[in-house]
Tab-separated table of C-alpha atoms and ligand atoms in Angstrom:
chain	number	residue	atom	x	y	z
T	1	UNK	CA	-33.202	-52.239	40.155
T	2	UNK	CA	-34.913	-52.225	43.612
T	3	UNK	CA	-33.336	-50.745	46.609
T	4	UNK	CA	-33.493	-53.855	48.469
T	5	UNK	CA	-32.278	-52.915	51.370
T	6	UNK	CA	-34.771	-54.141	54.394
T	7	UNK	CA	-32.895	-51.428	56.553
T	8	UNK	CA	-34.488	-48.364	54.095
T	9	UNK	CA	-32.312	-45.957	55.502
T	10	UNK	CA	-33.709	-42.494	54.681
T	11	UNK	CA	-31.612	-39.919	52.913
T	12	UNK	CA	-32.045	-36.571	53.191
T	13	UNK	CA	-30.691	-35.358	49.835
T	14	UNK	CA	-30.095	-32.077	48.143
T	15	UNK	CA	-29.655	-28.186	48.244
T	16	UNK	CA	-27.059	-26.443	48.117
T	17	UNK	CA	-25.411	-27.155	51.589
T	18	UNK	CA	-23.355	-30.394	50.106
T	19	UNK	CA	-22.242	-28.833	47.278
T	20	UNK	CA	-18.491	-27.832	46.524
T	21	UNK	CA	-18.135	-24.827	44.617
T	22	UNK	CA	-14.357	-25.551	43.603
T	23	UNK	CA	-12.400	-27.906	41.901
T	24	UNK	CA	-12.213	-31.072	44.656
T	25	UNK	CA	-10.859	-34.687	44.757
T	26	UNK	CA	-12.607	-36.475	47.333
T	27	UNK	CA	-12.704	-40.316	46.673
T	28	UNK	CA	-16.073	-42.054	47.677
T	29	UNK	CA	-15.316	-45.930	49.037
T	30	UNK	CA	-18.798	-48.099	48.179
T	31	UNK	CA	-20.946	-49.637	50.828
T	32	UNK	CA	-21.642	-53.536	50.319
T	33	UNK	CA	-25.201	-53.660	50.309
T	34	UNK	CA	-26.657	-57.284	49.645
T	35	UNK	CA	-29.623	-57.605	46.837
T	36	UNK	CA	-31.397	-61.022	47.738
T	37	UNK	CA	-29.351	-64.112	48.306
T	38	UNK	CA	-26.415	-64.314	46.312
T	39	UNK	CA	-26.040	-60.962	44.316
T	40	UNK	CA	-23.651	-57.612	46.296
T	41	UNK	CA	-23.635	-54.551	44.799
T	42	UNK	CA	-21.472	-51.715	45.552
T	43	UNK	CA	-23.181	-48.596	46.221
T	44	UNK	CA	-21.833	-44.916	45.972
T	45	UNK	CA	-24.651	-42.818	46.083
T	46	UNK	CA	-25.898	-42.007	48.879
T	47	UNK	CA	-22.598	-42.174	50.544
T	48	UNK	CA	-22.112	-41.129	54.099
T	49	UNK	CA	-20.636	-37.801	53.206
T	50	UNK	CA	-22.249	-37.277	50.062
T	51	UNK	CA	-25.578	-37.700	48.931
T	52	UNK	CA	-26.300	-36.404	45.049
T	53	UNK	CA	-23.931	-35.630	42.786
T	54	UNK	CA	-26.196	-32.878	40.208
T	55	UNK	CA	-29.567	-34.586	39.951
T	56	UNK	CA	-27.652	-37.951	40.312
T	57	UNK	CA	-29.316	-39.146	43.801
T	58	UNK	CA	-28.491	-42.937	43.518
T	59	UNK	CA	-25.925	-44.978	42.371
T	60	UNK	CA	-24.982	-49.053	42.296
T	61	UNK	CA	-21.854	-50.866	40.277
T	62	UNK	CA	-22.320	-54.764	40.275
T	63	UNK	CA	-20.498	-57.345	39.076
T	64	UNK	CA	-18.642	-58.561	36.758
T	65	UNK	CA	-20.604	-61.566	38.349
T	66	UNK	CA	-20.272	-65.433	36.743
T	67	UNK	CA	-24.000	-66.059	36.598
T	68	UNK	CA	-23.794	-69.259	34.092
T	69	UNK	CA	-25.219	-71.408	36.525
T	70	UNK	CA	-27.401	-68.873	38.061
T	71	UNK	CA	-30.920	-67.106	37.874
T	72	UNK	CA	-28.494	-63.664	37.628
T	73	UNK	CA	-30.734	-60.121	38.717
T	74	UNK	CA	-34.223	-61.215	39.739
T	75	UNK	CA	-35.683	-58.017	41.262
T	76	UNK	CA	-39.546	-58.659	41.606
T	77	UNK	CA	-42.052	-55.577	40.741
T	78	UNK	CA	-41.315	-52.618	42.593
T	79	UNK	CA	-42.479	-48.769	42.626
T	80	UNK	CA	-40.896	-46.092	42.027
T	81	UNK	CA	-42.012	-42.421	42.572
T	82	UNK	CA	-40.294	-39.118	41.574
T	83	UNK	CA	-37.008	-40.282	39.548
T	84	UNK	CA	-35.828	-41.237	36.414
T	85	UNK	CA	-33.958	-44.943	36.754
T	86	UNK	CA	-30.788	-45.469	34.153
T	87	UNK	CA	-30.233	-49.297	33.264
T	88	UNK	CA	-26.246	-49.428	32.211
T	89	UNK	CA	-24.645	-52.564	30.752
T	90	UNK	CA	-21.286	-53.009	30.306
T	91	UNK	CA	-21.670	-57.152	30.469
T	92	UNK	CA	-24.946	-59.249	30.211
T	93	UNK	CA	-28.716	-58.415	29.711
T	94	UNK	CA	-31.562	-57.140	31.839
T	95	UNK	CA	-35.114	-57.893	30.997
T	96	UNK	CA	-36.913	-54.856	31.594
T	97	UNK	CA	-41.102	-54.777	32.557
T	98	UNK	CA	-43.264	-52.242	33.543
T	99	UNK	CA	-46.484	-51.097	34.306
T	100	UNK	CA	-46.878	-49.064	31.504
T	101	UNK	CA	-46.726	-52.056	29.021
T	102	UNK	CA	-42.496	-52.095	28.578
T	103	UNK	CA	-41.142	-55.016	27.866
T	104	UNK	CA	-37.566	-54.803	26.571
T	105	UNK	CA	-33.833	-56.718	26.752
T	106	UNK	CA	-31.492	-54.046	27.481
T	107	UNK	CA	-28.079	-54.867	26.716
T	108	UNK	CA	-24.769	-53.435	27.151
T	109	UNK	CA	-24.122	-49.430	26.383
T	110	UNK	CA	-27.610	-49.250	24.935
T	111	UNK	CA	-29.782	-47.094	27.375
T	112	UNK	CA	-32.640	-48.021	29.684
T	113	UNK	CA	-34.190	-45.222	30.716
T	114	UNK	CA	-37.242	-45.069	33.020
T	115	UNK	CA	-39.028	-41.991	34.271
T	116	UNK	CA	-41.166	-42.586	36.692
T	117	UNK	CA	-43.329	-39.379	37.315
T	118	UNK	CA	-45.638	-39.734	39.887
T	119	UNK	CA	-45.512	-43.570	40.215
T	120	UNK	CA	-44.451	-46.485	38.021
T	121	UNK	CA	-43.781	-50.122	39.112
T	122	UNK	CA	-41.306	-52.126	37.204
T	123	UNK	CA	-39.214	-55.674	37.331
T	124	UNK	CA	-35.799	-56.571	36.324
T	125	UNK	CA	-34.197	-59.893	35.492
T	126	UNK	CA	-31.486	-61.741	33.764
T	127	UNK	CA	-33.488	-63.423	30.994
T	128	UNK	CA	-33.671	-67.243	31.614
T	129	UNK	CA	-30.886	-67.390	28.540
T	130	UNK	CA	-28.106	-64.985	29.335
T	131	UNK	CA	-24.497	-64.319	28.971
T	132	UNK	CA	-21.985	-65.666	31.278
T	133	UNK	CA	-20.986	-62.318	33.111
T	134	UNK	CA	-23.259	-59.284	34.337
T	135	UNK	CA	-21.506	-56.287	34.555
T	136	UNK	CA	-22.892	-53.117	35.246
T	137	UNK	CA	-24.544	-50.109	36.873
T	138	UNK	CA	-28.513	-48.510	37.934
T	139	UNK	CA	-28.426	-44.931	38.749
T	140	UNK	CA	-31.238	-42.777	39.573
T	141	UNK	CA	-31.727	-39.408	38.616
T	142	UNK	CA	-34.157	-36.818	40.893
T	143	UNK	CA	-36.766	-34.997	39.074
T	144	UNK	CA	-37.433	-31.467	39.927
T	145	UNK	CA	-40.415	-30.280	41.586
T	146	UNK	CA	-41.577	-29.137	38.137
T	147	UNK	CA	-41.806	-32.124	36.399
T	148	UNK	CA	-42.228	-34.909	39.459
T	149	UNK	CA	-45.825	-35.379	39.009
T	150	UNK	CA	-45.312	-36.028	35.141
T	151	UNK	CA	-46.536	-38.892	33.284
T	152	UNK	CA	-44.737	-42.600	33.731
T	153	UNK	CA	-42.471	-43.756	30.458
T	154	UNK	CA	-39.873	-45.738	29.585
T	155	UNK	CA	-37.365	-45.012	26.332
T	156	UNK	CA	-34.700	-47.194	25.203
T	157	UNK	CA	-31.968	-46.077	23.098
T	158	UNK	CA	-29.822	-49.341	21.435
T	159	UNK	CA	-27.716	-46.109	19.239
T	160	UNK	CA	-26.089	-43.564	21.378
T	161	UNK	CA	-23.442	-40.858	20.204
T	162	UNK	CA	-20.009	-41.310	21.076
T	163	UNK	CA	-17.163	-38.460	21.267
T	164	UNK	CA	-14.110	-39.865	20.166
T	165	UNK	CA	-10.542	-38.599	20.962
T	166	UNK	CA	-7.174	-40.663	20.780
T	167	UNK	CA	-7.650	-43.969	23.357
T	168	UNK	CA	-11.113	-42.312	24.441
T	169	UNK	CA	-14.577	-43.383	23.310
T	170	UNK	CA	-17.225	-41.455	25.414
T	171	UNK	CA	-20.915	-42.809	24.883
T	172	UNK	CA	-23.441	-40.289	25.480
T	173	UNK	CA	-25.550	-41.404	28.424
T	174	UNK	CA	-27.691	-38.208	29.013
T	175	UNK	CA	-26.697	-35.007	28.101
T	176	UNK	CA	-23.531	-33.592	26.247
T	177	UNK	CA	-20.117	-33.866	26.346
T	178	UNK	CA	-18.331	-32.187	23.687
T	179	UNK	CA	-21.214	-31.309	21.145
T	180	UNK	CA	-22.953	-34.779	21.238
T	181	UNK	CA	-25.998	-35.227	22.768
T	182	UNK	CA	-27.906	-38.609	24.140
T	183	UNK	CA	-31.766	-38.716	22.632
T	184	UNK	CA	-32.280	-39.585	26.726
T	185	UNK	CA	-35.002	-37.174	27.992
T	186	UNK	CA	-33.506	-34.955	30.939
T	187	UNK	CA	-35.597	-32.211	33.186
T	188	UNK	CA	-32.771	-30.811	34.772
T	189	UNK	CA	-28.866	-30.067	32.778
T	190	UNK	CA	-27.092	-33.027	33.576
T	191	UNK	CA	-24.609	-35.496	32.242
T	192	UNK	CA	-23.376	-38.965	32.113
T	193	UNK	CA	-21.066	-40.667	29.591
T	194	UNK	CA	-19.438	-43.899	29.558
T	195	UNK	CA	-15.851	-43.146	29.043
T	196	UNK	CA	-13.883	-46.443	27.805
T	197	UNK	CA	-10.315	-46.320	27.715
T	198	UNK	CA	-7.349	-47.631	25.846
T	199	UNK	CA	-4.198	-48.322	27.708
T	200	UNK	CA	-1.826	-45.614	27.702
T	201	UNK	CA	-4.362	-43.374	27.279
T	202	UNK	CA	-3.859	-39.536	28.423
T	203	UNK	CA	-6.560	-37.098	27.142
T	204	UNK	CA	-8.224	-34.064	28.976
T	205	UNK	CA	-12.230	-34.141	28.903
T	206	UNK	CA	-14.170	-30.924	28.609
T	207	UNK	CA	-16.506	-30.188	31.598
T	208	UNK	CA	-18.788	-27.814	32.415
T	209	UNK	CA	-17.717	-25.341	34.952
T	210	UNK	CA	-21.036	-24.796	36.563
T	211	UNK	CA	-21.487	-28.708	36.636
T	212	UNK	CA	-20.397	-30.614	39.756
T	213	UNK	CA	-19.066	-34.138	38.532
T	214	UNK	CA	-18.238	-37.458	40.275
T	215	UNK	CA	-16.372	-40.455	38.217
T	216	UNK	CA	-17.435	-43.987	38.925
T	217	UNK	CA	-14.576	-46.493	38.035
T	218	UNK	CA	-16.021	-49.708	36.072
T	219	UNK	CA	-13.293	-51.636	35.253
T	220	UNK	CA	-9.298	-51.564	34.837
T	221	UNK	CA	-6.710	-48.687	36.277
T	222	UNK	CA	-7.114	-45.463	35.765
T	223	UNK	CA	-5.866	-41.902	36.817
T	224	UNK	CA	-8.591	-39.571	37.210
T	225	UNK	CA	-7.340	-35.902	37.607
T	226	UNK	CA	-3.995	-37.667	38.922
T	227	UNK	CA	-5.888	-39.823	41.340
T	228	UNK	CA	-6.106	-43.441	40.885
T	229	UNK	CA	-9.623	-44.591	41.113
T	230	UNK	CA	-10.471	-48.885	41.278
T	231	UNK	CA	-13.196	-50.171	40.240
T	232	UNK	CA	-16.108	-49.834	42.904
T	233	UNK	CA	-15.080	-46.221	44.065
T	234	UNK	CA	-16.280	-42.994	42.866
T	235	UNK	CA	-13.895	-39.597	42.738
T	236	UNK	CA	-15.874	-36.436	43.373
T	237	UNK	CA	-14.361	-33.599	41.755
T	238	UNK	CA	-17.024	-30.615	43.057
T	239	UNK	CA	-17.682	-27.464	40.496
T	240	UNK	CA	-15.709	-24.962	38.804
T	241	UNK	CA	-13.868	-27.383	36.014
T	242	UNK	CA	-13.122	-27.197	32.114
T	243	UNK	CA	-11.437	-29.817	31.728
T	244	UNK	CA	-11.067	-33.444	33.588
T	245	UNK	CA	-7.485	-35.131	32.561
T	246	UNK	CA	-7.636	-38.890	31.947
T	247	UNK	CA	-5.116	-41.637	32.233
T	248	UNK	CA	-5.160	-45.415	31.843
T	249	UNK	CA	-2.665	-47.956	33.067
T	250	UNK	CA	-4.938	-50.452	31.393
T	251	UNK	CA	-8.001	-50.658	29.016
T	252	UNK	CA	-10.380	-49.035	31.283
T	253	UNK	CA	-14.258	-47.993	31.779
T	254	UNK	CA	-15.249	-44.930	33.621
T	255	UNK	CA	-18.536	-43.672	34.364
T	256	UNK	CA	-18.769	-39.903	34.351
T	257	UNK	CA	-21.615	-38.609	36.447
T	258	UNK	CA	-22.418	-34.591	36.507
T	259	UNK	CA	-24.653	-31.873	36.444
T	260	UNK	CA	-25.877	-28.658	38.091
T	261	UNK	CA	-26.040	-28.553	41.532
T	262	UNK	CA	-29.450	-29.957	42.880
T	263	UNK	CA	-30.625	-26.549	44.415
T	264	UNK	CA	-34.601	-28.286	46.234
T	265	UNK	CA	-33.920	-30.019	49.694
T	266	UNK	CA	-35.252	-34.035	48.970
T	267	UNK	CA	-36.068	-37.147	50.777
T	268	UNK	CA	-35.645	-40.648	49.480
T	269	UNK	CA	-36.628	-43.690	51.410
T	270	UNK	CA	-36.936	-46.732	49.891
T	271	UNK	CA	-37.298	-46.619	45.825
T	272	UNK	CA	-39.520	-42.933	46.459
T	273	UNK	CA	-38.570	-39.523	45.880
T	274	UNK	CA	-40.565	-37.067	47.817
T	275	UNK	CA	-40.769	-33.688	49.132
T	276	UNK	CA	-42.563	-34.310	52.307
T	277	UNK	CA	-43.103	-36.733	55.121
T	278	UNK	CA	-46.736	-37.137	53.533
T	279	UNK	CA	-45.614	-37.800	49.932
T	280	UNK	CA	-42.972	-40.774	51.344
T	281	UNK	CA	-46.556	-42.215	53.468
T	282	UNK	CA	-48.916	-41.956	51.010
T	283	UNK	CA	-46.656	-43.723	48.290
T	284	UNK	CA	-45.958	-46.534	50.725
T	285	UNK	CA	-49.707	-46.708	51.310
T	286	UNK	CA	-50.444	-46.441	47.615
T	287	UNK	CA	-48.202	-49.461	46.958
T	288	UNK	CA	-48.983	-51.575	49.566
T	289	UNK	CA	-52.837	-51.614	48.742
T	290	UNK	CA	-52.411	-52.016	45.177
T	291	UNK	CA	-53.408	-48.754	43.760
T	292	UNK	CA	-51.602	-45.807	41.624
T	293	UNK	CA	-48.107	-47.947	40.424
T	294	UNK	CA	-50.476	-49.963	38.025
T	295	UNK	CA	-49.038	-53.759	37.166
T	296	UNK	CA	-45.852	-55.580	35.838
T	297	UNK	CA	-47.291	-57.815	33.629
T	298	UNK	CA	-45.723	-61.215	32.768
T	299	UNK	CA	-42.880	-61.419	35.745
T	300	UNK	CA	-42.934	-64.766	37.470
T	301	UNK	CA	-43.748	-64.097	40.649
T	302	UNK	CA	-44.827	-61.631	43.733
T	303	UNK	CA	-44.551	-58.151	43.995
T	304	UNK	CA	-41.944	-56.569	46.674
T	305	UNK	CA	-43.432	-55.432	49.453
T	306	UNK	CA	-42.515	-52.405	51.112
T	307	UNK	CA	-40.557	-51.928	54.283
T	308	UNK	CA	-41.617	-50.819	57.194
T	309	UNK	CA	-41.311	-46.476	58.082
T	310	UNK	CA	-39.282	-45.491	60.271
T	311	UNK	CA	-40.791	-44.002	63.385
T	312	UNK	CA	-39.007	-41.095	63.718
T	313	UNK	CA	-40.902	-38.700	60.650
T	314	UNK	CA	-38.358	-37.510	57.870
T	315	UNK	CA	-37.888	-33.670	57.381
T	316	UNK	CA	-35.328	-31.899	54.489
T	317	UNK	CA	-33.184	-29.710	55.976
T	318	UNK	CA	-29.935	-28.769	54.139
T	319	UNK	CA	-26.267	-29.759	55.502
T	320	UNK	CA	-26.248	-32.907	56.405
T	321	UNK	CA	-23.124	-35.289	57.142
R	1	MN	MN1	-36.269	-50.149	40.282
């Protein structure tokens, strides 16, 4: 997905300023940010008072939305520029393009994952046939300075491991939980796992303690390190963890999100990760003349252009609230 929003805030994202070194429970309410005409999605990352989570830098839930008499996601080629997108489906299919030939239906808890490297342009739409309901979640992930230049790719994974424990089945995402490991390719240690609950559930999840972790709440009630989280809303839990306890009131889905601390100071504007006030200007510049995020082949319809910079220039610095 795009970041579609024609305000293109920019975020000035990492180091270790944000992070909390202990054991926290700070709950995260989403900002309603409007994609296009009729879709809303809830976004968590960046959040006002917190802007990564590990390498996790960006982070939408949507739906579940009744799209049976509706186009459903129609985001229009796009760049992207030092990140790795995650595609997450817990209802529904996305149609996946991009300008490195892709062209794939991801569908739910099978893994989209797109790394973008230097630049990579990409669409995203319900397929003209699709389900009733679309349920589900993009995240980004920010490369490190080591690996941001690399080449553009995109993997899918339709078989992921899953951890099992009584009323828990935790699907690999990237990284491991528990000895499994998702066949995602990482450049920095980091995790996410789908966590799908029974009802009546209680169960203690083993965490990293040099990890900071965040848990997104899909769908149904549940208690997350005694705090109840809805769906939409995010519980940051900072560092210094073994184990996360879990309880459901009801079937539930929880998104766990995690991962060493992001140590190199960021900026994101738009769908671009950069280091510099230069990198952000020259991508924008790239795009808008055509050259360096190749082509989406077969979407119907023009590319996204990008927004306008704002006029103040962007530095990193390190706290910022
Ligand atoms: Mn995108």
């Amino acid at each position: 997905m795009s970041n579609l929003d024609r305000e293109a805030v920019p975020a000035l994202c990492g180091g270790r300023g944000f992070v909390v070194a202990e054991p926290v429970r700070e709950l995260l309410s989403p900002r309603r940010v409007k994609l296009g005409e009729s879709t809303e999605v809830r976004r968590l990352l960046p959040n006002l008072g917190r802007r990564m989570v590990g390498a996790w830098c960006f982070v939408d839930h949507y739906g579940p939305d009744d799209i049976a008499d509706e186009p459903g996601m129609q985001v229009p080629p796009h760049p992207h520029m030092g990140l790795q997108t995650v595609s997450w489906l817990h209802e529904g299919e996305v149609l996946h393009r991009d300008s490195t030939g892709s062209l794939q239906t991801i569908r739910p808890r099978e893994l989209g994952l797109m790394t973008s490297g230097r630049a990579i342009s990409h669409s995203e739409e319900s397929p003209r046939s699709h389900a009733r309901l679309l349920h589900g979640a993009q995240l980004w992930v920010a490369l490190p300075d080591s690996h941001r230049h690399t080449d553009p790719r995109f993997e899918h994974h339709g078989e992921l491991p899953v951890v099992t424990a009584p009323g828990l089945d935790a699907t690999l995402i990237l990284g491991s939980v528990d000895g499994a490991t998702s066949p995602g390719t990482t450049y920095t240690p980091i995790v996410g796992a789908d966590l799908a609950l029974a009802q009546g559930a209680d169960v203690r999840l083993p965490l990293e303690p040099d990890f900071e972790y965040a848990v997104l709440s899909m769908s149904g009630e549940a208690h997350v390190d005694g705090v109840p989280v809805l769906p939409g809303s995010m519980l940051y839990l900072g560092c210094g963890r073994t184990e996360l306890p879990l309880r459901a009131e009801s079937d539930a889905a929880l998104m766990l999100l995690g991962g060493e601390p992001f140590e190199e100071e960021l900026i994101m504007w738009w769908n671009f990760i950069g280091r510099t006030n230069a990198d952000i200007e020259q991508a924008r510049q790239d795009w808008t003349v055509g050259s360096r995020f190749g082509e989406v082949k077969g979407y119907d319809g023009d590319p996204l252009a990008a927004p306008d910079l704002p006029p103040v220039p962007l530095k990193p610095r390190g706290r910022v609230r």
